Amino acid sequence: MTHETLTGRDPAGRAASWLVEPLDAGRVKTADGATLVLRSLPPDAGPVDLATAEVLLDNEIRALTRLHTRYLRPLPELPRIVGYDFDSAHPFLLLEPPIGKCVDGGLRTLLIDERRRFMIGLFRALAQLAAVDLVHGSVGLSTLCWDGATTQLVDLEHAAGTGETPRLSRNGAVAHPGHDVRAAGRVVYELFTGKHVALGDTPDLASQPEVLASLLRGVFDQDPRLRPTALQMLERLNDRDPLPRPVDVTSAMRPGYDRFDELRPPKLTEKPVLQPTVSRPAAVTPKPKQVPLAPLAIVVFLVVAAIAILVAVI
């Protein structure tokens, strides 16, 4: 059997390599005996199909690395990434195999308790995606696996960030968690009734049993903002198991920020350069004019003498 070395990065972004041998379409076996799913680009695709395949592969890598970064432990309801490479001529993605089997066409045999556990796993997957601002974008029977105890939502090729426009979107609509909830509602409706619901159709809940109508109340509202969230759907299903809390990126980075501030040399404070100023002469207040006293005394003496002579003549 021919072995091949895949060189890329582990989920944390560190350089890594895997010695693998092909098993069948999309699966490989590593040197230590583990079976993994291998996604790569189709070898004989035309330019348009190749460009689409690159976008789908990139979408899944982005979504799975975000899940790995934001959750401290693997999530049983979502796929687990092993490694990837998207910086070479032959990009790839390595995944752990999905649990159980794809449920496409095989849900009608589930018992009542199994149906409830299946739906809980479905909406737990959606709640965990929404908690890290991810929208799956293609929830359906073909993207769900079931092992008898746990539901796993796979194939994140169409995933996009909440509020982003998916790169392969045809109508320009932004990704919203409510889109996933509606798609999951279609799955639940088919699970209960066996009737297929087309992508844009709204099933008639009034004609269904109260338990189903109550569960799916508001799920098919035209406005995704008015649909119940995945968390609210879990409340309706009476799921009491707590969901894992994603890592707060800001809090997680805070120690690094603080350490950087400690190691960074303090920035010297430069003293401001004062501009030279030209001194101005002080303003001189004019003094009141003084009248000379000597001429004034002579004038007074002459006036008095004139008055005296005048009096003597009279």
mmCIF file of C-alpha atoms in Angstrom:
data_model
loop_
_atom_site.group_PDB
_atom_site.id
_atom_site.type_symbol
_atom_site.label_atom_id
_atom_site.label_comp_id
_atom_site.label_asym_id
_atom_site.label_seq_id
_atom_site.Cartn_x
_atom_site.Cartn_y
_atom_site.Cartn_z
ATOM 1 C CA MET A 1 0.000 0.000 0.000
ATOM 2 C CA THR A 2 1.365 3.421 -0.976
ATOM 3 C CA HIS A 3 1.915 5.859 1.846
ATOM 4 C CA GLU A 4 1.833 9.609 1.522
ATOM 5 C CA THR A 5 3.064 12.334 3.817
ATOM 6 C CA LEU A 6 0.621 15.164 4.375
ATOM 7 C CA THR A 7 2.330 18.297 5.615
ATOM 8 C CA GLY A 8 0.251 21.065 7.086
ATOM 9 C CA ARG A 9 -0.870 22.385 10.459
ATOM 10 C CA ASP A 10 -2.613 20.998 13.502
ATOM 11 C CA PRO A 11 -5.855 22.642 14.742
ATOM 12 C CA ALA A 12 -3.849 25.146 16.805
ATOM 13 C CA GLY A 13 -1.914 26.281 13.720
ATOM 14 C CA ARG A 14 1.368 24.543 14.538
ATOM 15 C CA ALA A 15 3.341 22.806 11.788
ATOM 16 C CA ALA A 16 2.540 19.082 11.613
ATOM 17 C CA SER A 17 2.659 16.100 9.268
ATOM 18 C CA TRP A 18 0.828 12.790 8.875
ATOM 19 C CA LEU A 19 1.917 9.574 7.169
ATOM 20 C CA VAL A 20 -1.234 8.143 5.628
ATOM 21 C CA GLU A 21 -2.376 5.448 3.233
ATOM 22 C CA PRO A 22 -5.640 5.708 1.250
ATOM 23 C CA LEU A 23 -8.469 3.381 2.192
ATOM 24 C CA ASP A 24 -11.355 4.405 -0.041
ATOM 25 C CA ALA A 25 -12.935 7.588 -1.332
ATOM 26 C CA GLY A 26 -12.393 10.268 1.292
ATOM 27 C CA ARG A 27 -10.792 8.103 3.976
ATOM 28 C CA VAL A 28 -7.175 7.441 4.966
ATOM 29 C CA LYS A 29 -5.375 5.447 7.619
ATOM 30 C CA THR A 30 -2.532 7.001 9.592
ATOM 31 C CA ALA A 31 0.695 5.273 10.606
ATOM 32 C CA ASP A 32 -0.662 4.769 14.123
ATOM 33 C CA GLY A 33 -3.767 3.006 12.812
ATOM 34 C CA ALA A 34 -6.335 5.809 13.111
ATOM 35 C CA THR A 35 -8.917 6.187 10.362
ATOM 36 C CA LEU A 36 -9.549 9.781 9.280
ATOM 37 C CA VAL A 37 -11.650 11.596 6.724
ATOM 38 C CA LEU A 38 -9.603 13.416 4.084
ATOM 39 C CA ARG A 39 -11.098 16.295 2.133
ATOM 40 C CA SER A 40 -9.166 17.690 -0.819
ATOM 41 C CA LEU A 41 -9.809 19.342 -4.161
ATOM 42 C CA PRO A 42 -11.142 17.226 -7.049
ATOM 43 C CA PRO A 43 -8.219 16.413 -9.339
ATOM 44 C CA ASP A 44 -10.012 16.747 -12.679
ATOM 45 C CA ALA A 45 -12.393 19.651 -11.966
ATOM 46 C CA GLY A 46 -12.749 22.532 -14.378
ATOM 47 C CA PRO A 47 -11.899 26.107 -13.376
ATOM 48 C CA VAL A 48 -15.402 26.959 -12.126
ATOM 49 C CA ASP A 49 -15.872 23.734 -10.165
ATOM 50 C CA LEU A 50 -12.365 24.008 -8.783
ATOM 51 C CA ALA A 51 -12.994 27.556 -7.548
ATOM 52 C CA THR A 52 -16.212 26.400 -5.849
ATOM 53 C CA ALA A 53 -14.435 23.457 -4.247
ATOM 54 C CA GLU A 54 -11.749 25.779 -2.888
ATOM 55 C CA VAL A 55 -14.377 28.000 -1.265
ATOM 56 C CA LEU A 56 -16.152 25.021 0.306
ATOM 57 C CA LEU A 57 -12.906 23.598 1.682
ATOM 58 C CA ASP A 58 -11.846 26.979 3.018
ATOM 59 C CA ASN A 59 -15.259 27.475 4.671
ATOM 60 C CA GLU A 60 -14.990 24.188 6.524
ATOM 61 C CA ILE A 61 -11.419 24.796 7.647
ATOM 62 C CA ARG A 62 -12.335 28.244 8.965
ATOM 63 C CA ALA A 63 -15.383 26.956 10.838
ATOM 64 C CA LEU A 64 -13.652 23.942 12.393
ATOM 65 C CA THR A 65 -10.573 25.866 13.498
ATOM 66 C CA ARG A 66 -12.855 28.439 15.142
ATOM 67 C CA LEU A 67 -14.694 25.680 16.995
ATOM 68 C CA HIS A 68 -11.385 24.168 18.109
ATOM 69 C CA THR A 69 -10.141 27.534 19.355
ATOM 70 C CA ARG A 70 -13.300 28.569 21.175
ATOM 71 C CA TYR A 71 -14.143 25.276 22.907
ATOM 72 C CA LEU A 72 -11.720 23.650 25.315
ATOM 73 C CA ARG A 73 -13.067 20.148 24.681
ATOM 74 C CA PRO A 74 -14.340 18.445 21.518
ATOM 75 C CA LEU A 75 -18.074 18.732 20.971
ATOM 76 C CA PRO A 76 -19.798 15.395 20.296
ATOM 77 C CA GLU A 77 -22.521 17.137 18.264
ATOM 78 C CA LEU A 78 -20.038 18.717 15.805
ATOM 79 C CA PRO A 79 -17.080 17.451 13.730
ATOM 80 C CA ARG A 80 -13.550 17.471 15.080
ATOM 81 C CA ILE A 81 -10.631 18.744 13.005
ATOM 82 C CA VAL A 82 -7.288 16.897 13.063
ATOM 83 C CA GLY A 83 -5.220 18.931 10.637
ATOM 84 C CA TYR A 84 -5.296 21.049 7.504
ATOM 85 C CA ASP A 85 -3.349 22.918 4.888
ATOM 86 C CA PHE A 86 -4.580 25.658 2.603
ATOM 87 C CA ASP A 87 -1.308 27.375 1.695
ATOM 88 C CA SER A 88 -0.105 24.899 -0.904
ATOM 89 C CA ALA A 89 -1.025 23.665 -4.357
ATOM 90 C CA HIS A 90 -2.746 20.646 -2.779
ATOM 91 C CA PRO A 91 -4.821 21.855 0.177
ATOM 92 C CA PHE A 92 -6.520 19.333 2.429
ATOM 93 C CA LEU A 93 -8.536 18.864 5.592
ATOM 94 C CA LEU A 94 -8.243 15.934 8.002
ATOM 95 C CA LEU A 95 -11.227 15.112 10.212
ATOM 96 C CA GLU A 96 -12.211 12.464 12.687
ATOM 97 C CA PRO A 97 -14.905 10.221 11.135
ATOM 98 C CA PRO A 98 -18.514 11.171 11.906
ATOM 99 C CA ILE A 99 -20.269 9.206 14.587
ATOM 100 C CA GLY A 100 -22.867 6.674 13.533
ATOM 101 C CA LYS A 101 -24.426 6.865 10.088
ATOM 102 C CA CYS A 102 -26.022 9.533 7.954
ATOM 103 C CA VAL A 103 -29.755 9.646 8.694
ATOM 104 C CA ASP A 104 -30.852 10.662 5.212
ATOM 105 C CA GLY A 105 -33.959 8.565 4.622
ATOM 106 C CA GLY A 106 -33.675 6.576 7.832
ATOM 107 C CA LEU A 107 -35.387 8.622 10.543
ATOM 108 C CA ARG A 108 -38.865 7.176 10.447
ATOM 109 C CA THR A 109 -37.893 4.114 12.483
ATOM 110 C CA LEU A 110 -36.838 6.128 15.558
ATOM 111 C CA LEU A 111 -38.767 5.541 18.756
ATOM 112 C CA ILE A 112 -40.343 8.447 20.650
ATOM 113 C CA ASP A 113 -37.482 8.730 23.162
ATOM 114 C CA GLU A 114 -34.918 8.414 20.366
ATOM 115 C CA ARG A 115 -36.622 11.206 18.457
ATOM 116 C CA ARG A 116 -36.324 13.508 21.449
ATOM 117 C CA ARG A 117 -32.624 12.717 21.909
ATOM 118 C CA PHE A 118 -32.058 13.182 18.198
ATOM 119 C CA MET A 119 -33.685 16.630 18.250
ATOM 120 C CA ILE A 120 -31.787 17.655 21.388
ATOM 121 C CA GLY A 121 -28.494 16.778 19.704
ATOM 122 C CA LEU A 122 -29.508 18.734 16.600
ATOM 123 C CA PHE A 123 -30.365 21.912 18.478
ATOM 124 C CA ARG A 124 -27.356 21.583 20.796
ATOM 125 C CA ALA A 125 -25.176 21.604 17.683
ATOM 126 C CA LEU A 126 -26.898 24.753 16.434
ATOM 127 C CA ALA A 127 -26.675 26.456 19.834
ATOM 128 C CA GLN A 128 -22.946 25.747 20.041
ATOM 129 C CA LEU A 129 -22.399 27.141 16.560
ATOM 130 C CA ALA A 130 -24.433 30.263 17.320
ATOM 131 C CA ALA A 131 -22.472 30.844 20.532
ATOM 132 C CA VAL A 132 -19.315 31.420 18.448
ATOM 133 C CA ASP A 133 -21.131 33.389 15.710
ATOM 134 C CA LEU A 134 -21.269 30.587 13.152
ATOM 135 C CA VAL A 135 -24.166 29.607 10.896
ATOM 136 C CA HIS A 136 -24.082 26.120 9.361
ATOM 137 C CA GLY A 137 -25.952 27.095 6.242
ATOM 138 C CA SER A 138 -27.021 23.647 4.994
ATOM 139 C CA VAL A 139 -28.792 21.784 7.800
ATOM 140 C CA GLY A 140 -30.643 18.758 6.431
ATOM 141 C CA LEU A 141 -30.962 15.013 6.660
ATOM 142 C CA SER A 142 -27.836 14.593 4.521
ATOM 143 C CA THR A 143 -25.724 16.584 7.022
ATOM 144 C CA LEU A 144 -26.868 14.720 10.143
ATOM 145 C CA CYS A 145 -25.482 11.534 11.660
ATOM 146 C CA TRP A 146 -26.937 9.381 14.440
ATOM 147 C CA ASP A 147 -25.362 6.588 16.484
ATOM 148 C CA GLY A 148 -28.376 5.724 18.602
ATOM 149 C CA ALA A 149 -27.506 8.167 21.374
ATOM 150 C CA THR A 150 -26.021 11.334 19.862
ATOM 151 C CA THR A 151 -26.746 13.481 16.838
ATOM 152 C CA GLN A 152 -23.819 14.998 14.979
ATOM 153 C CA LEU A 153 -24.140 17.848 12.493
ATOM 154 C CA VAL A 154 -21.433 17.473 9.847
ATOM 155 C CA ASP A 155 -20.328 19.076 6.565
ATOM 156 C CA LEU A 156 -19.644 22.723 7.451
ATOM 157 C CA GLU A 157 -18.746 23.571 3.853
ATOM 158 C CA HIS A 158 -21.369 26.298 3.660
ATOM 159 C CA ALA A 159 -20.679 27.749 7.105
ATOM 160 C CA ALA A 160 -20.367 31.513 7.475
ATOM 161 C CA GLY A 161 -20.040 33.999 10.283
ATOM 162 C CA THR A 162 -23.202 35.513 11.678
ATOM 163 C CA GLY A 163 -23.977 38.688 9.746
ATOM 164 C CA GLU A 164 -21.634 37.789 6.881
ATOM 165 C CA THR A 165 -22.740 37.152 3.313
ATOM 166 C CA PRO A 166 -21.805 33.565 2.398
ATOM 167 C CA ARG A 167 -19.316 33.542 -0.438
ATOM 168 C CA LEU A 168 -21.481 31.242 -2.547
ATOM 169 C CA SER A 169 -24.733 33.039 -1.766
ATOM 170 C CA ARG A 170 -26.922 33.688 -4.788
ATOM 171 C CA ASN A 171 -29.363 36.127 -3.205
ATOM 172 C CA GLY A 172 -26.914 38.148 -1.100
ATOM 173 C CA ALA A 173 -28.711 37.319 2.166
ATOM 174 C CA VAL A 174 -26.545 37.531 5.276
ATOM 175 C CA ALA A 175 -26.082 34.474 7.485
ATOM 176 C CA HIS A 176 -28.397 34.354 10.506
ATOM 177 C CA PRO A 177 -28.820 31.607 13.136
ATOM 178 C CA GLY A 178 -32.548 31.701 12.417
ATOM 179 C CA HIS A 179 -31.854 30.174 9.006
ATOM 180 C CA ASP A 180 -30.395 27.095 10.697
ATOM 181 C CA VAL A 181 -33.357 26.895 13.081
ATOM 182 C CA ARG A 182 -35.819 26.930 10.176
ATOM 183 C CA ALA A 183 -33.860 24.236 8.344
ATOM 184 C CA ALA A 184 -33.793 22.145 11.527
ATOM 185 C CA GLY A 185 -37.558 22.655 11.812
ATOM 186 C CA ARG A 186 -37.962 21.076 8.388
ATOM 187 C CA VAL A 187 -35.986 18.064 9.623
ATOM 188 C CA VAL A 188 -38.148 17.785 12.747
ATOM 189 C CA TYR A 189 -41.353 18.064 10.715
ATOM 190 C CA GLU A 190 -40.240 15.248 8.435
ATOM 191 C CA LEU A 191 -39.137 13.231 11.457
ATOM 192 C CA PHE A 192 -42.656 13.394 12.925
ATOM 193 C CA THR A 193 -44.769 13.217 9.775
ATOM 194 C CA GLY A 194 -42.669 11.510 7.141
ATOM 195 C CA LYS A 195 -43.578 14.341 4.744
ATOM 196 C CA HIS A 196 -40.867 16.236 2.911
ATOM 197 C CA VAL A 197 -40.839 20.029 3.152
ATOM 198 C CA ALA A 198 -39.321 21.919 0.229
ATOM 199 C CA LEU A 199 -36.676 24.514 0.962
ATOM 200 C CA GLY A 200 -38.947 27.554 0.771
ATOM 201 C CA ASP A 201 -42.207 25.943 1.873
ATOM 202 C CA THR A 202 -44.001 26.447 5.189
ATOM 203 C CA PRO A 203 -45.758 23.326 6.473
ATOM 204 C CA ASP A 204 -49.284 23.462 7.838
ATOM 205 C CA LEU A 205 -48.820 23.055 11.597
ATOM 206 C CA ALA A 206 -52.508 23.611 12.356
ATOM 207 C CA SER A 207 -53.307 20.182 10.977
ATOM 208 C CA GLN A 208 -50.653 18.468 13.107
ATOM 209 C CA PRO A 209 -50.832 17.178 16.694
ATOM 210 C CA GLU A 210 -50.439 19.807 19.416
ATOM 211 C CA VAL A 211 -47.088 18.436 20.553
ATOM 212 C CA LEU A 212 -45.572 19.074 17.112
ATOM 213 C CA ALA A 213 -47.358 22.393 16.548
ATOM 214 C CA SER A 214 -46.206 23.662 19.951
ATOM 215 C CA LEU A 215 -42.629 22.528 19.405
ATOM 216 C CA LEU A 216 -42.337 24.231 16.010
ATOM 217 C CA ARG A 217 -44.249 27.409 16.923
ATOM 218 C CA GLY A 218 -42.606 30.360 15.179
ATOM 219 C CA VAL A 219 -39.866 28.254 13.581
ATOM 220 C CA PHE A 220 -41.101 28.983 10.049
ATOM 221 C CA ASP A 221 -41.672 32.719 10.542
ATOM 222 C CA GLN A 222 -40.585 34.689 7.485
ATOM 223 C CA ASP A 223 -38.386 36.962 9.595
ATOM 224 C CA PRO A 224 -35.407 34.961 10.960
ATOM 225 C CA ARG A 225 -35.130 37.374 13.886
ATOM 226 C CA LEU A 226 -38.596 36.337 15.093
ATOM 227 C CA ARG A 227 -37.868 32.614 15.053
ATOM 228 C CA PRO A 228 -36.979 30.891 18.332
ATOM 229 C CA THR A 229 -33.282 30.423 18.974
ATOM 230 C CA ALA A 230 -31.660 27.020 19.286
ATOM 231 C CA LEU A 231 -31.473 27.603 23.054
ATOM 232 C CA GLN A 232 -35.205 28.236 23.189
ATOM 233 C CA MET A 233 -35.810 25.062 21.203
ATOM 234 C CA LEU A 234 -33.781 23.145 23.790
ATOM 235 C CA GLU A 235 -35.980 24.635 26.508
ATOM 236 C CA ARG A 236 -39.056 23.402 24.656
ATOM 237 C CA LEU A 237 -37.473 19.945 24.538
ATOM 238 C CA ASN A 238 -36.768 20.180 28.285
ATOM 239 C CA ASP A 239 -33.043 19.613 27.839
ATOM 240 C CA ARG A 240 -31.414 20.188 31.224
ATOM 241 C CA ASP A 241 -27.797 19.409 30.354
ATOM 242 C CA PRO A 242 -25.707 22.599 30.374
ATOM 243 C CA LEU A 243 -23.995 23.631 27.188
ATOM 244 C CA PRO A 244 -20.215 24.152 27.220
ATOM 245 C CA ARG A 245 -19.259 27.795 27.386
ATOM 246 C CA PRO A 246 -16.956 29.006 24.622
ATOM 247 C CA VAL A 247 -13.701 30.670 25.524
ATOM 248 C CA ASP A 248 -13.972 34.432 25.950
ATOM 249 C CA VAL A 249 -11.317 35.576 23.505
ATOM 250 C CA THR A 250 -10.762 38.937 25.202
ATOM 251 C CA SER A 251 -10.344 37.369 28.647
ATOM 252 C CA ALA A 252 -8.107 34.630 27.267
ATOM 253 C CA MET A 253 -5.814 37.190 25.648
ATOM 254 C CA ARG A 254 -5.667 39.473 28.694
ATOM 255 C CA PRO A 255 -2.697 37.694 30.401
ATOM 256 C CA GLY A 256 -0.733 38.025 27.168
ATOM 257 C CA TYR A 257 -1.582 41.705 26.932
ATOM 258 C CA ASP A 258 -0.506 42.246 30.545
ATOM 259 C CA ARG A 259 2.744 40.345 30.033
ATOM 260 C CA PHE A 260 3.485 42.396 26.940
ATOM 261 C CA ASP A 261 2.991 45.591 28.915
ATOM 262 C CA GLU A 262 5.401 44.300 31.571
ATOM 263 C CA LEU A 263 8.133 43.455 29.078
ATOM 264 C CA ARG A 264 7.752 46.477 26.849
ATOM 265 C CA PRO A 265 10.261 49.251 27.721
ATOM 266 C CA PRO A 266 8.498 52.291 29.137
ATOM 267 C CA LYS A 267 8.099 55.046 26.644
ATOM 268 C CA LEU A 268 10.121 58.138 27.578
ATOM 269 C CA THR A 269 8.053 61.222 28.045
ATOM 270 C CA GLU A 270 9.514 64.037 25.996
ATOM 271 C CA LYS A 271 9.547 67.436 27.584
ATOM 272 C CA PRO A 272 7.772 70.029 25.504
ATOM 273 C CA VAL A 273 10.047 72.491 23.718
ATOM 274 C CA LEU A 274 9.128 76.006 24.659
ATOM 275 C CA GLN A 275 9.138 78.583 21.920
ATOM 276 C CA PRO A 276 11.365 81.654 22.591
ATOM 277 C CA THR A 277 9.406 84.689 23.638
ATOM 278 C CA VAL A 278 10.299 88.349 22.964
ATOM 279 C CA SER A 279 10.070 90.511 26.057
ATOM 280 C CA ARG A 280 8.000 93.600 25.689
ATOM 281 C CA PRO A 281 8.804 96.884 27.501
ATOM 282 C CA ALA A 282 6.591 97.497 30.413
ATOM 283 C CA ALA A 283 3.873 100.014 29.788
ATOM 284 C CA VAL A 284 4.657 103.398 31.411
ATOM 285 C CA THR A 285 1.782 105.123 33.131
ATOM 286 C CA PRO A 286 1.982 108.872 32.438
ATOM 287 C CA LYS A 287 2.426 110.948 35.592
ATOM 288 C CA PRO A 288 0.265 114.023 36.162
ATOM 289 C CA LYS A 289 2.000 117.281 35.084
ATOM 290 C CA GLN A 290 3.350 119.395 37.968
ATOM 291 C CA VAL A 291 2.992 123.163 37.773
ATOM 292 C CA PRO A 292 6.227 125.029 38.793
ATOM 293 C CA LEU A 293 5.734 126.756 42.226
ATOM 294 C CA ALA A 294 8.035 129.817 41.742
ATOM 295 C CA PRO A 295 6.147 131.501 38.879
ATOM 296 C CA LEU A 296 2.894 130.808 40.677
ATOM 297 C CA ALA A 297 4.112 132.577 43.824
ATOM 298 C CA ILE A 298 5.154 135.684 41.854
ATOM 299 C CA VAL A 299 1.746 135.895 40.194
ATOM 300 C CA VAL A 300 0.029 135.608 43.566
ATOM 301 C CA PHE A 301 2.303 138.348 45.064
ATOM 302 C CA LEU A 302 1.568 140.768 42.192
ATOM 303 C CA VAL A 303 -2.181 140.225 42.496
ATOM 304 C CA VAL A 304 -2.094 140.854 46.256
ATOM 305 C CA ALA A 305 0.077 144.033 45.800
ATOM 306 C CA ALA A 306 -2.299 145.365 43.151
ATOM 307 C CA ILE A 307 -5.227 144.853 45.470
ATOM 308 C CA ALA A 308 -3.414 146.654 48.301
ATOM 309 C CA ILE A 309 -2.550 149.729 46.161
ATOM 310 C CA LEU A 310 -6.113 149.868 44.928
ATOM 311 C CA VAL A 311 -7.435 149.850 48.461
ATOM 312 C CA ALA A 312 -4.952 152.602 49.509
ATOM 313 C CA VAL A 313 -6.010 154.879 46.668
ATOM 314 C CA ILE A 314 -9.646 154.486 47.467
#
